[in-house]
């Protein structure tokens, strides 16, 4: 597939109005995407677990209008939100060529998250993928040819990528690969693909408890962080390491080797933050409590035979990952030893999920 293949030929233009609604999840990368080329093309491949309960729910109501400019209103948790408008405007500008109906309708976009807005959890992945899916549903109603689910998901992911890179991994579950990698044949830089390799039962219902260490605004945005990979002294090595780690993880997912899984996942998280610390300008998104939690997890692993591990996204919060059969003991460990490092004692229990669904 090339970008050109996502440009539709023609539409049935009789549709006057309607409404569509999707719930789309967040995702957590195991091999991290950090660094991008023009048009949100990743510098290296990534793979993520799709989450189950951390979702954005978005409804778009559309009404026909004279074609001139984009016209839309956004409501976040019931209230009109002007702050989100520039991001959506940019998104519409980027995807207009692939969705030529955008100027023909006025859109009322109503959105809310299942997780607290100020939790510091990245809502751009779930948020952008939910909008992309709604727009795809509208396009499906306008289309004169049948849009198969495969085409639908692929284009939804392609559009979501143009909104926020990692959002392209939020359409399907349970594991999604984004970025061309030799070991995964269907992989593409343009969209995420469901990981179709063998997955051992050890990873069934894998748990992710998100410890909210810092709910504040990040000091450095992902956009700036990605840019700092240009001319980064370790960029080349890092990009090639991600390719290797993805190939290794493919084998680990098949064999169910949790010790090796822990090594790759934790190393990826620390490498992501090491890239931030060695950028120019350099920055640190972890907080003292992030490190306290990491050390507690390591100590816990040493004294038990637990396979619990951590990963981080571009922030201070810690995702605690563990197999379902450890659920009881790890939740006990979290309550006894980790909650005190969370802001206001807040954490969110989630697990691997199946992807977005239309409501
Ligand atoms: O999608 P963005 O531009 O917000 O970048 C997200 C990057 C990480 O969350 C740090 C890693 C990843 O692969 O999700």
XYZ file of N, CA and C in Angstrom, residues 2-12 95-102 135-136 139-140 142-145 147 151 155 158-159:
96
model
N 0.445 2.242 -0.750
C 1.132 3.537 -0.703
C 0.110 4.583 -0.247
N 0.593 5.789 0.023
C -0.315 6.867 0.449
C -1.435 7.083 -0.586
N -1.080 6.990 -1.869
C -2.048 7.220 -2.959
C -3.256 6.286 -2.854
N -3.016 5.065 -2.378
C -4.098 4.077 -2.292
C -5.180 4.475 -1.289
N -4.895 5.449 -0.436
C -5.888 5.875 0.566
C -6.746 7.044 0.088
N -6.510 7.480 -1.161
C -7.328 8.570 -1.704
C -8.553 7.953 -2.389
N -9.767 8.274 -1.894
C -10.956 7.639 -2.486
C -11.269 8.181 -3.882
N -11.903 7.353 -4.692
C -12.197 7.755 -6.076
C -13.407 8.693 -6.123
N -14.548 8.228 -5.599
C -15.738 9.094 -5.622
C -16.697 8.669 -4.517
N -17.621 9.573 -4.200
C -18.584 9.329 -3.132
C -20.000 9.428 -3.669
N -20.918 8.872 -2.912
C -22.339 9.097 -3.109
C -22.648 10.340 -2.280
N -5.395 15.351 6.704
C -6.076 14.165 6.137
C -7.059 14.521 5.020
N -7.213 15.806 4.728
C -8.244 16.214 3.761
C -8.112 15.489 2.422
N -6.880 15.344 1.970
C -6.662 14.678 0.674
C -7.191 13.232 0.675
N -7.181 12.606 1.862
C -7.653 11.217 1.963
C -9.140 11.132 2.324
N -9.728 12.248 2.714
C -11.134 12.311 3.142
C -11.756 13.555 2.509
N -11.952 13.554 1.202
C -12.365 14.787 0.517
C -13.757 15.302 0.895
N -14.489 14.575 1.742
C -15.824 15.053 2.147
C -15.768 16.023 3.325
N -14.585 16.212 3.911
C -14.512 16.932 5.189
C -15.085 18.345 5.149
N -14.677 9.121 11.478
C -14.607 9.631 10.102
C -14.664 8.485 9.101
N -14.055 7.365 9.458
C -14.114 6.192 8.569
C -15.550 5.669 8.443
N -17.232 7.893 6.085
C -16.782 7.600 4.715
C -17.422 6.310 4.189
N -17.567 5.337 5.083
C -18.176 4.065 4.685
C -19.612 4.302 4.178
N -20.697 6.976 2.817
C -20.657 7.754 1.572
C -20.121 6.955 0.396
N -19.501 5.832 0.718
C -18.763 5.104 -0.309
C -19.700 4.374 -1.275
N -19.328 4.406 -2.540
C -20.162 3.689 -3.520
C -19.687 2.238 -3.690
N -18.491 1.962 -3.180
C -18.028 0.568 -3.211
C -18.015 0.039 -1.773
N -16.721 -1.173 1.634
C -15.469 -1.013 2.386
C -15.365 -2.209 3.334
N -9.974 -3.090 5.018
C -9.682 -1.768 4.444
C -10.032 -0.671 5.453
N -7.253 1.915 6.928
C -7.317 3.359 6.677
C -7.546 4.137 7.976
N -4.200 4.424 9.403
C -3.441 5.373 8.573
C -3.793 6.816 8.948
N -5.093 7.082 9.103
C -5.533 8.448 9.458
C -5.117 8.786 10.890
